[in-house]
Coordinates of C-alpha atoms in Angstrom, one line a residue:
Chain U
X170 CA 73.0 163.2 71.7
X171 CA 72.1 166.8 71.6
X172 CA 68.4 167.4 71.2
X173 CA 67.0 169.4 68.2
X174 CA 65.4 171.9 71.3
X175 CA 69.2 172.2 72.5
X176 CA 70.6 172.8 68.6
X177 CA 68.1 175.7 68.5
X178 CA 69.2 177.0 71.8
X179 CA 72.9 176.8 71.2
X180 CA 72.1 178.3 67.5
X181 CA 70.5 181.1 69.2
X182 CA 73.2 182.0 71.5
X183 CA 76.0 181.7 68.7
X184 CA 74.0 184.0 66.3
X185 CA 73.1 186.7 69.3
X186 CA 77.0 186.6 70.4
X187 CA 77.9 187.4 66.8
X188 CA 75.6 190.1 65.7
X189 CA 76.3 191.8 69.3
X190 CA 80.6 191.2 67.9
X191 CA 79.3 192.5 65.0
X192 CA 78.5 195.8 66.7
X193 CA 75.4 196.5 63.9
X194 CA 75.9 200.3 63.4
X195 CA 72.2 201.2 62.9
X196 CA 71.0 199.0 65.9
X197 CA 73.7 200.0 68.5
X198 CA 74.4 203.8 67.1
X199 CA 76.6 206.3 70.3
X200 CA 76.4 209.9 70.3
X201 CA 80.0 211.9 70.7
X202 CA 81.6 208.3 71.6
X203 CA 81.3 206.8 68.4
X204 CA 83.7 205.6 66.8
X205 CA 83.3 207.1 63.1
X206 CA 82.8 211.0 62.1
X207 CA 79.4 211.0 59.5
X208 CA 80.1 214.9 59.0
X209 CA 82.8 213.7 56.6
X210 CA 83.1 211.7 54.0
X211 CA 86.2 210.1 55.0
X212 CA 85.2 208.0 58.2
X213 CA 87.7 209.6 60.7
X214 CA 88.4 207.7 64.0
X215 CA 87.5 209.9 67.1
X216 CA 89.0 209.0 70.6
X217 CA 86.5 207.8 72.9
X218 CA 86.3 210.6 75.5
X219 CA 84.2 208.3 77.8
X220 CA 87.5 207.5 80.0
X221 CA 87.9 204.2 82.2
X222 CA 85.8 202.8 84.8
X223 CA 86.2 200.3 86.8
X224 CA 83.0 199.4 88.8
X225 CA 82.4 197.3 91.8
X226 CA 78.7 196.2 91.7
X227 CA 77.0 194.2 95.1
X228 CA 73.6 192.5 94.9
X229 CA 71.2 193.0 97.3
X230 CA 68.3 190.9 95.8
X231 CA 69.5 187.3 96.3
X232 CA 70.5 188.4 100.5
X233 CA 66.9 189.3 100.6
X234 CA 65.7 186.2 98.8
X235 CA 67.9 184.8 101.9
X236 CA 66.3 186.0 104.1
X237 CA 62.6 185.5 102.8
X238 CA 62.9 182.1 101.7
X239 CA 65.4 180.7 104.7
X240 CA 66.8 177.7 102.9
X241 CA 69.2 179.0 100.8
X242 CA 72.0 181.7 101.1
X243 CA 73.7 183.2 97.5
X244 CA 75.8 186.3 97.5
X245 CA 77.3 187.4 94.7
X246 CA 79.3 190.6 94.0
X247 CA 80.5 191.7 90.0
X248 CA 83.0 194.0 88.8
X249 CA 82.8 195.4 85.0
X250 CA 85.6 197.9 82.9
X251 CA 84.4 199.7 80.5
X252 CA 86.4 198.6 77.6
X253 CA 85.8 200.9 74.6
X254 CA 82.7 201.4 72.0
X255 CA 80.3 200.8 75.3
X256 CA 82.2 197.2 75.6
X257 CA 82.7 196.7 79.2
X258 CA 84.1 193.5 80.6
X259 CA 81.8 191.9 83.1
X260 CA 83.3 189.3 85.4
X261 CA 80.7 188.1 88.4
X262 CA 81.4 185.6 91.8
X263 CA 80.4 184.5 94.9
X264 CA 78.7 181.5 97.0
X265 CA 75.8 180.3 98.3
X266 CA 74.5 177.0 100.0
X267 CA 71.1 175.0 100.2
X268 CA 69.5 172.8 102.3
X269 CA 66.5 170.2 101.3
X270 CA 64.1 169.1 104.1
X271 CA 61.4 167.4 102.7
X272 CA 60.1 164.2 104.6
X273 CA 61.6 162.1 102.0
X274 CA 64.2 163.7 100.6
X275 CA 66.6 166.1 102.5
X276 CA 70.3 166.9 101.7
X277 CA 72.6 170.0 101.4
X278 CA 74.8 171.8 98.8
X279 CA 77.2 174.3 98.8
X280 CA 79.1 175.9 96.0
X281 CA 81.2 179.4 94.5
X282 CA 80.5 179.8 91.5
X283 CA 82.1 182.3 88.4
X284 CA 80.9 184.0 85.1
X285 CA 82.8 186.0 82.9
X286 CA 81.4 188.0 79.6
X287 CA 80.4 191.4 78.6
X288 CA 78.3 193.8 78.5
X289 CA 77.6 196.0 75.6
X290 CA 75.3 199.7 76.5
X291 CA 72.7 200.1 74.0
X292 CA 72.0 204.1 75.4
X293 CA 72.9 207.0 74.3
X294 CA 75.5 208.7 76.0
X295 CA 74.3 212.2 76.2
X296 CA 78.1 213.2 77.0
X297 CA 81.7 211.5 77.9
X298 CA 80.8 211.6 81.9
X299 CA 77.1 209.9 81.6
X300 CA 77.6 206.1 82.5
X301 CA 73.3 205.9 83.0
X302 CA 73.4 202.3 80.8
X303 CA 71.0 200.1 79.1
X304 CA 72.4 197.1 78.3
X305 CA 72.3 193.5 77.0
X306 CA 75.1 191.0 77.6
X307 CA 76.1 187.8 77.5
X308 CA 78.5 185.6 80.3
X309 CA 79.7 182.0 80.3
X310 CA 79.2 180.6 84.1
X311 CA 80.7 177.5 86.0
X312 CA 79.9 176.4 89.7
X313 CA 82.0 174.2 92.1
X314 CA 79.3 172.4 93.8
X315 CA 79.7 169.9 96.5
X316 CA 76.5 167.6 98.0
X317 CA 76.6 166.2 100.8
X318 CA 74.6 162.5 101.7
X319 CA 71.5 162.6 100.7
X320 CA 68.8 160.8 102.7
X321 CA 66.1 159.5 100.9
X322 CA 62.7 157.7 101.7
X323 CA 60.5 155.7 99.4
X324 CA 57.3 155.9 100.8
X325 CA 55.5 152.2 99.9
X326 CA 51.7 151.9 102.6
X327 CA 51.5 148.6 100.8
X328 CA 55.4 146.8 101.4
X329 CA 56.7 149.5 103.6
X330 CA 58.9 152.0 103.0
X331 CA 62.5 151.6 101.8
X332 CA 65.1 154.6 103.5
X333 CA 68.6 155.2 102.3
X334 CA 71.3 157.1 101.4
X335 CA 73.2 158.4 98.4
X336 CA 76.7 159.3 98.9
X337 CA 78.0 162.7 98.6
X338 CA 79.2 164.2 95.5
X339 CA 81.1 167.3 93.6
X340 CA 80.3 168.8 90.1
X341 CA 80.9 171.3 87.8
X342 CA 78.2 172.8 86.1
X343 CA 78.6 175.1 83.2
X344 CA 76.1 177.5 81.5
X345 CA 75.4 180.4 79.3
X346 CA 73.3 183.5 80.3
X347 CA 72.0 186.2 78.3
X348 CA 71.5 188.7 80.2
X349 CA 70.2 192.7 80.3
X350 CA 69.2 195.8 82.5
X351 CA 69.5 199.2 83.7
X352 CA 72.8 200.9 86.0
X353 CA 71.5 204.7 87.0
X354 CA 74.0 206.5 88.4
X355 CA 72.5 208.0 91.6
X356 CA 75.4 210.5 92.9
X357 CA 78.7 210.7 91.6
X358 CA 80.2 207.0 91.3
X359 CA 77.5 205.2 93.1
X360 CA 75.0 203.8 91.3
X361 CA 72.0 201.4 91.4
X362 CA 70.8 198.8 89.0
X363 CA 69.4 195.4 87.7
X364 CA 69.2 193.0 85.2
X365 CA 67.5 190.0 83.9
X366 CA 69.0 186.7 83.2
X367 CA 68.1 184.0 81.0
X368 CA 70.4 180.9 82.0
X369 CA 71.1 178.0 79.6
X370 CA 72.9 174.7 81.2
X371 CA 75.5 173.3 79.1
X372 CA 76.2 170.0 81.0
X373 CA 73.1 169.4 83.0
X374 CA 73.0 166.0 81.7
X375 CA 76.4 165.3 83.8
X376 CA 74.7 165.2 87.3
X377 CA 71.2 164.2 87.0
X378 CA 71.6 161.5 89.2
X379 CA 70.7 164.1 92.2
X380 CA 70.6 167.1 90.2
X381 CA 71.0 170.1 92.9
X382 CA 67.6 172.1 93.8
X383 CA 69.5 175.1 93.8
X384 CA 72.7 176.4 92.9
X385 CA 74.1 180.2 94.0
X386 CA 74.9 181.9 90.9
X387 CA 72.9 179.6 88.7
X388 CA 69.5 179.3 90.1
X389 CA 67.1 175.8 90.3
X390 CA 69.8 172.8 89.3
X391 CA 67.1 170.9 88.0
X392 CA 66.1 172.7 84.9
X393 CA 68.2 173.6 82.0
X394 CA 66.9 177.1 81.7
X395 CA 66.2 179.4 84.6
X396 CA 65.4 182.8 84.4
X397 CA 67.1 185.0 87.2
X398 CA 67.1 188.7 88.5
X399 CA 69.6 190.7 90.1
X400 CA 69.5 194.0 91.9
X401 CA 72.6 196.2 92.7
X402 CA 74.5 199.0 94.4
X403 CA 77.6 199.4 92.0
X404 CA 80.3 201.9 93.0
X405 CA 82.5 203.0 90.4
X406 CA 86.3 204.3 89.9
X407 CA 86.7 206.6 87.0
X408 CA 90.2 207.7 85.4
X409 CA 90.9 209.4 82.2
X410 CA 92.6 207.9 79.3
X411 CA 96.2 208.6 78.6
X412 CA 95.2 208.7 75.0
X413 CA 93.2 211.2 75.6
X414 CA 95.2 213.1 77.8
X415 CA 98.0 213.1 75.1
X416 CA 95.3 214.0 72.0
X417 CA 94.5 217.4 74.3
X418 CA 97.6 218.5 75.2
X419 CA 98.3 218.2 71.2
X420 CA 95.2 220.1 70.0
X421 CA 93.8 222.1 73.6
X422 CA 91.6 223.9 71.7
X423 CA 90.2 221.4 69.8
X424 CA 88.8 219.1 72.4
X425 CA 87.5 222.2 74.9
X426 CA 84.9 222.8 72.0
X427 CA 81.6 221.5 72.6
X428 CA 80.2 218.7 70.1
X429 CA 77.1 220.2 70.1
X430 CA 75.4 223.7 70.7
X431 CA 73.6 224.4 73.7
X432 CA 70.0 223.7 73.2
X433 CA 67.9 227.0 72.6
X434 CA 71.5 229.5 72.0
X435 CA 70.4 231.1 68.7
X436 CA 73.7 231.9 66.3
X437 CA 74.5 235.7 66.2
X438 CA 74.2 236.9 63.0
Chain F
X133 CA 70.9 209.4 80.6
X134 CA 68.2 207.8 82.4
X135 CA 65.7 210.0 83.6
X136 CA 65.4 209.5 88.1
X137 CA 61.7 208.8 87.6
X138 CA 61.7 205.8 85.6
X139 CA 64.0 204.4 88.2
X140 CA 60.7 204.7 90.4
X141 CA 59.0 201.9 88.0
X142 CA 62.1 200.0 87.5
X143 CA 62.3 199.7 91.5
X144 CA 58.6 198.6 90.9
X145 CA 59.6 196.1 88.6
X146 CA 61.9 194.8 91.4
X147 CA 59.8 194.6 94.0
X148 CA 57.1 192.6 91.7
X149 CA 60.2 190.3 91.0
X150 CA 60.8 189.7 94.8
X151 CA 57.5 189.0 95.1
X152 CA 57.1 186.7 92.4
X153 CA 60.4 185.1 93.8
X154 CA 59.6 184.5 97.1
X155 CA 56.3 182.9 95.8
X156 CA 57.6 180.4 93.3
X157 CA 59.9 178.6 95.9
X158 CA 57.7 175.9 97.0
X159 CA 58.3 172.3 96.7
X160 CA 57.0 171.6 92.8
X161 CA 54.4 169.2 92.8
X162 CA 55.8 165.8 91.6
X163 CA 53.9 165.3 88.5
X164 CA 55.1 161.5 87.1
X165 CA 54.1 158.8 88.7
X166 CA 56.2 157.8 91.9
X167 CA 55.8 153.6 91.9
X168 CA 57.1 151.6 89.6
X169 CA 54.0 149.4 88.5
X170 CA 54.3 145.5 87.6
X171 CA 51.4 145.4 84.6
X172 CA 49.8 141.5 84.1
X173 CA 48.1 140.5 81.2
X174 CA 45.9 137.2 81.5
X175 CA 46.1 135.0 78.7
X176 CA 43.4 132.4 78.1
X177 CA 44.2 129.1 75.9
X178 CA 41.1 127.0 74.6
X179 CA 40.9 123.4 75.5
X180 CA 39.4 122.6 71.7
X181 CA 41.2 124.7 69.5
X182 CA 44.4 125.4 71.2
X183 CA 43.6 129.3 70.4
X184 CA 45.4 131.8 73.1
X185 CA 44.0 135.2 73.6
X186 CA 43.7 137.9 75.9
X187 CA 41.2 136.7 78.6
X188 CA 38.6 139.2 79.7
X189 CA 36.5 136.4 81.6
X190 CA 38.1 136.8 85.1
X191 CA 34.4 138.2 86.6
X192 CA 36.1 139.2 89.5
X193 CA 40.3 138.4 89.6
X194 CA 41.8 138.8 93.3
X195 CA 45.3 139.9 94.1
X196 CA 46.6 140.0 97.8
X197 CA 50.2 141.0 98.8
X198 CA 51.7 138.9 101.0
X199 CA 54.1 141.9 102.6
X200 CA 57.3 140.9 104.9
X201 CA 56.5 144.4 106.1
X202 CA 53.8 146.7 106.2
X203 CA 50.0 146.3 105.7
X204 CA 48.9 143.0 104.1
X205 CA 46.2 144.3 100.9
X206 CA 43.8 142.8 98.7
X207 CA 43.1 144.1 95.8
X208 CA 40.1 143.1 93.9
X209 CA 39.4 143.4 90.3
X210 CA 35.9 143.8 88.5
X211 CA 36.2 142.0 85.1
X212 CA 39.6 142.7 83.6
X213 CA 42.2 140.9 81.9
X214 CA 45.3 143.9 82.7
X215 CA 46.1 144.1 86.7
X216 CA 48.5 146.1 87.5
X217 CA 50.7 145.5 90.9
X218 CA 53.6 146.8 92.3
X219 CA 56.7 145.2 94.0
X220 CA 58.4 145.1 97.0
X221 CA 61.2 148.0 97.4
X222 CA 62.5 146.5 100.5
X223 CA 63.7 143.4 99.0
X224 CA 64.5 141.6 95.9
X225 CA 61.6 139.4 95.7
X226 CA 57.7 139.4 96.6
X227 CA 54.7 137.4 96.4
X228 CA 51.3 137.8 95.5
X229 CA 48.5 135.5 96.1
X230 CA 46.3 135.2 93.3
X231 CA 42.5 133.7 92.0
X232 CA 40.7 134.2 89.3
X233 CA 37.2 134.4 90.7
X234 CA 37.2 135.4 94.0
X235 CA 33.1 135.0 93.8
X236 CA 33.2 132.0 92.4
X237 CA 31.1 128.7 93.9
X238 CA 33.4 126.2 92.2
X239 CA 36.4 124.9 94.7
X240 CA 39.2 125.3 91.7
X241 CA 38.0 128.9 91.0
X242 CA 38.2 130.3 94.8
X243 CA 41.7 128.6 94.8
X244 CA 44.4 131.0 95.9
X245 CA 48.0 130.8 93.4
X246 CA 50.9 131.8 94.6
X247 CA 52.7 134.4 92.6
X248 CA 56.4 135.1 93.3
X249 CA 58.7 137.4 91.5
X250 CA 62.5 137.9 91.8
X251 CA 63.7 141.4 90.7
X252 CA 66.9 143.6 90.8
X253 CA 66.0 147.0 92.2
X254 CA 67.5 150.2 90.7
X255 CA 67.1 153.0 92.6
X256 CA 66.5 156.0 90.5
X257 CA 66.2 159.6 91.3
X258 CA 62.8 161.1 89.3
X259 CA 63.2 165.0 90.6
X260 CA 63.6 166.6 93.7
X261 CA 59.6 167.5 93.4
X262 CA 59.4 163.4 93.6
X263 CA 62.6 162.2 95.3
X264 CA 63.6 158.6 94.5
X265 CA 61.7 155.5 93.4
X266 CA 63.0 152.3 92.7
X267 CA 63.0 150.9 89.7
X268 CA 62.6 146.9 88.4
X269 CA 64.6 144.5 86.8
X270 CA 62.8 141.1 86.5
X271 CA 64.6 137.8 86.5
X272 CA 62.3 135.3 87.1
X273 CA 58.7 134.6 88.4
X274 CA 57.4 131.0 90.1
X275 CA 53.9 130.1 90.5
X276 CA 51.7 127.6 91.4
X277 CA 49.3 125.8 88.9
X278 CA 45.6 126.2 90.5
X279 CA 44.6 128.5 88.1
X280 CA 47.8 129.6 86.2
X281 CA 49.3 127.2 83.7
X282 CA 52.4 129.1 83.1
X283 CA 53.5 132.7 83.3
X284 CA 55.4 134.6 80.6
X285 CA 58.1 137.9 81.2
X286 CA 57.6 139.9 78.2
X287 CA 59.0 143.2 79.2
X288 CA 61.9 142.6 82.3
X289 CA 62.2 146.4 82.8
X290 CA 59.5 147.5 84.9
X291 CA 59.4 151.4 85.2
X292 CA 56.9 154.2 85.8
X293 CA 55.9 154.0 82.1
X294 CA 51.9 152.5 82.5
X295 CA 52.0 152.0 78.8
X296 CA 54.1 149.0 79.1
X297 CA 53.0 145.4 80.1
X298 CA 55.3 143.5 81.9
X299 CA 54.4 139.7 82.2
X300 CA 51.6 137.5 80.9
X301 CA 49.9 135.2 83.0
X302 CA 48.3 131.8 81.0
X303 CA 44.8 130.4 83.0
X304 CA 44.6 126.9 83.0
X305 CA 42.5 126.2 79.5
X306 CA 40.5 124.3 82.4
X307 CA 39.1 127.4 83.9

């Protein structure tokens, strides 16, 4: 049975996913990458000049959480491509283990884990080369996670206490994360960034018999939404697009023209 | 574009976050309660009218575990008619020794009854803040009749919920 609380959370996600499809033209309006002309009547379609990116993104928040905290390792690296319309296709991995040590409790985990989605840049681009982004996205996220015995004590001063073990186990967790932030580009190609993540688990139901105390990629395996944060050194591979290419060498003069004036160069009259 | 400066507060932002991060990672504090607890109700039945009700005249009820293992306990009660107990996780049965009136001159009151239950156990994990507890399945409880005429399971599942009682427990309407 899925509780009303989950209904509003899954409603949530469904109606953010479609008005971010949607593209709402007043919310998410670009500059000289848009894809309709308002000088003219006629809504004309204009190439996107942006070009393609691929970029390669590293996170450097969750190796210093490592090394702070001391029982838990994640690493994750992400890679996006800018798509078109400030669509880029986001697709995130890597690994991570745990290790619980309390006196009465104590086992390990270890998983990889995946997310795939997109990002969508909210900025606007003050030109075709400007990849500075603001952006809000949303992924889909599974883990392969694999516990190992758990060792348990039930403290009792009055009988005495009970110790066991649980036998080791492998699941499959799946979730949803909305997610934003900010990419700056520093110097050309490498940039720096973060985001925020809100996390919903789909299946969390499926494995509460030891639910994982932390999951790489996911965050506390024991609550159905986390909050996470991620901070990155992205380098990026830029190409231009054939379509682009071919538009030029069509109409040369056309494309070298600025879309805009200079700021402050009056008109000669 | 993104102006460089306001890269300065977002790196702030960061560094809060790590902060806040590194913080939050201690063990939660377990929060619901860790021991399974057997709840008795003691039921009184009067000798002239037959009338049973929930006895509050135990002045001072005594309860001591009889433990394979551990520390042997005695619990004592002011005037009550709930108890509440808790069972054995190391096996599937434990006794209790029982009287009514552990103050009382009278030979029959000071009289200890032997309580014995027989329980499944199901072990069940509450959090990782709390680890595991076992829960209770009751099958059947024995006595003997000093005090106690009979005893009664009315709730077999015995959990972490307090709100619950579990078994009532019928003084002899000679008491």
């Amino acid at each position: 049975m899925i509780s009303v609380k989950n209904m509003c959370r899954y409603i949530y996600i469904l109606v953010f996913s479609a008005l971010m499809l949607l593209d709402m033209p007043g919310a998410f309006a670009q500059a000289d990458t848009a894809t309709a002309d308002t000088t003219s009547d006629h809504k004309v379609k204009k190439p996107d000049r942006a070009g393609h990116q691929l970029c390669i993104s590293v996170d450097y928040f969750h190796p210093v959480m490592n090394a702070l905290l001391g029982d838990r390792q994640s690493y994750e690296i992400g890679a996006d491509y800018y798509l078109h319309n400030e669509y880029y296709l986001a697709a995130e991995g890597g690994f991570g283990s745990a290790t619980v040590g309390y006196s009465d409790l104590s086992y390990n985990t270890n998983n990889s884990f995946f997310r795939f989605g997109f990002n969508k840049s909210v900025l606007t681009r003050t030109r075709p080369g400007d990849w500075d982004m603001m952006f809000i996205g949303l992924r889909l996220g599974a883990a392969n996670v694999n516990r190992g015995f758990a060792h348990y004590t039930i403290v009792d001063s009055l009988w005495g206490n009970d110790t066991g073990s649980r036998q080791g186990t492998s699941f499959v967790p799946v979730w949803m994360e909305l997610t934003g932030g900010v990419r700056v580009e520093l110097v050309k190609g490498l940039s720096a960034g973060w985001n925020i993540r809100g996390k919903f688990m789909l299946n969390g139901k499926s494995f509460s018999a030891l639910s994982p105390l932390y999951i790489a990629g996911y965050g506390r395996g024991d609550k159905n939404t986390v909050f996470d944060f991620n901070a990155y050194i992205s380098y990026s591979i830029r190409w231009r697009r054939k379509s682009l290419e071919a538009l030029e060498k069509k109409a040369p003069a056309d494309t070298a023209k600025p879309t805009l004036a200079p700021a402050g160069k009056k008109e000669n009259k | 574009m993104i102006r460089k400066d306001r890269y300065v507060v977002l790196g702030a932002v960061l560094a809060v976050c790590v902060i806040w991060g590194a913080c939050k990672q201690q063990r939660q504090p377990c929060l619901t309660p860790k021991v399974a607890s057997l709840i008795l109700e003691t039921m009184h039945i009067t000798t002239d009218t037959g009338t049973i009700f929930s006895d509050t005249s135990l002045p001072a009820a005594q309860f001591l575990a009889l433990p394979t293992a551990g520390n042997a306990d005695t619990f004592l009660f002011t005037q009550a008619a709930v108890f509440t107990i808790s069972l054995s996780p190391t096996s599937n049965s434990c006794q209790w020794l029982f009287r009514a009136d552990s103050v009382a001159n009278s030979p029959r009151g000071t009289l200890f009854d032997t309580i014995t239950f027989y329980y499944k156990r199901d072990l069940q994990f509450l959090s990782n803040a709390c680890g595991y507890v076992n829960f209770y399945d009751l099958d059947s409880i024995r006595t003997s009749h000093f005090n106690i005429d009979s005893v009664h399971i009315i709730n077999a599942s015995v959990t972490n919920d307090i709100s619950k009682k579990h078994v009532q427990v019928y003084i002899h309407p000679g008491f």
